Amino acid sequence: MATHESHHVEKHFTAGEFVRDVVIGMSDGLTVPFALAAGLSGAAAPSSIVVTAGLAEVAAGSIAMGLGGYLAAKSDADHYWSERKREEKEIEDVPDTEAAEVAEILENFGLQPEEYWPVVNALRKRPDAWVDFMMRFELGLEKPDPGRALQSALTIAGAYIVGGIIPLFPYIVIPQALEALKISVGVTLVALLVFGFVKGLFTGTKPLASAIQTAVIGAVASAAAFGIARAINN
């Protein structure tokens, strides 16, 4: 009798770092220029001033955010390689101590001595694999992608620019700032809701809750900027 074996395909989300960078850039890009535009509108600035100041902020903000992402990723990479050198030296200087640490790690996974000691001895014959094991399971560090820092910088900066253009676009096409503000509020809140919902899908949180939270943060920031500008202008 023929049997049919079904193949189980596991689906895991593997683009976590990229999504994190998009979230960082897009969330700030939507919120900060939106608040700036609302504040300038509250101060009775014309749309041309809002657009000029907004685009300048988007340019400066994207550079600053991108540079921050680059430095953060570079710092993570430097930390990894520093810790790896330390592990390599410890394996060379105190191999028995390091072997005992491997045994302890495996024991914490429920393995018995007769099960984990062959693994320990096998790793001792493979120094590079031994170091890889210690980096991952003792220190919880993954080998960084060599191009990660630049990719992070470009992703965050690009997402910031895309997010920042959305609340400014109505001011580009509508000369009256207060009229443009009304459209900007509607467009940006929709964008924040959509962005928050998609972010929730990718990060595993409740999409609806993520959408509402993201929109509320943007609304509060813009309302505060508008109110403060109005109060100072009056």
XYZ file of N, CA, C and O in Angstrom, residues 46 61 75 83 111 141 147 152 173 187 205 215-216 233:
56
model
N 2.925 80.548 6.012
C 2.359 80.126 4.724
C 2.872 78.736 4.335
O 3.891 78.257 4.860
N 16.930 65.247 9.250
C 16.496 64.104 10.063
C 16.917 62.777 9.475
O 17.347 61.870 10.196
N 28.690 49.580 16.065
C 29.003 49.281 17.465
C 28.706 47.821 17.800
O 29.485 47.159 18.491
N 34.337 40.423 21.519
C 33.993 39.269 22.348
C 34.512 37.973 21.731
O 34.922 37.052 22.444
N 20.301 17.606 28.460
C 21.123 16.469 28.059
C 21.830 15.861 29.273
O 22.191 16.574 30.230
N 25.272 36.097 20.972
C 25.648 37.014 19.903
C 25.713 36.280 18.575
O 26.277 35.196 18.478
N 27.916 44.017 5.680
C 27.288 45.205 5.099
C 26.136 45.745 5.909
O 25.404 46.627 5.443
N 21.700 49.374 7.180
C 20.856 49.958 8.217
C 20.724 51.461 8.017
O 19.625 52.028 8.108
N 0.875 71.308 -2.613
C -0.170 71.545 -3.620
C -1.241 72.533 -3.154
O -2.034 73.014 -3.974
N -4.486 62.626 5.813
C -3.581 61.737 5.068
C -2.580 61.064 6.003
O -2.336 59.852 5.914
N 2.840 41.579 16.881
C 1.924 42.189 17.848
C 0.535 42.287 17.212
O 0.362 42.044 16.022
N -0.992 55.752 15.503
C -1.753 56.937 15.119
C -1.917 57.903 16.292
O -1.818 59.128 16.113
N -2.147 57.375 17.473
C -2.323 58.230 18.654
C -1.035 59.007 18.961
O -1.072 60.207 19.261
N 2.106 82.293 19.322
C 1.791 83.279 18.279
C 0.758 84.293 18.740
O 0.760 85.445 18.299
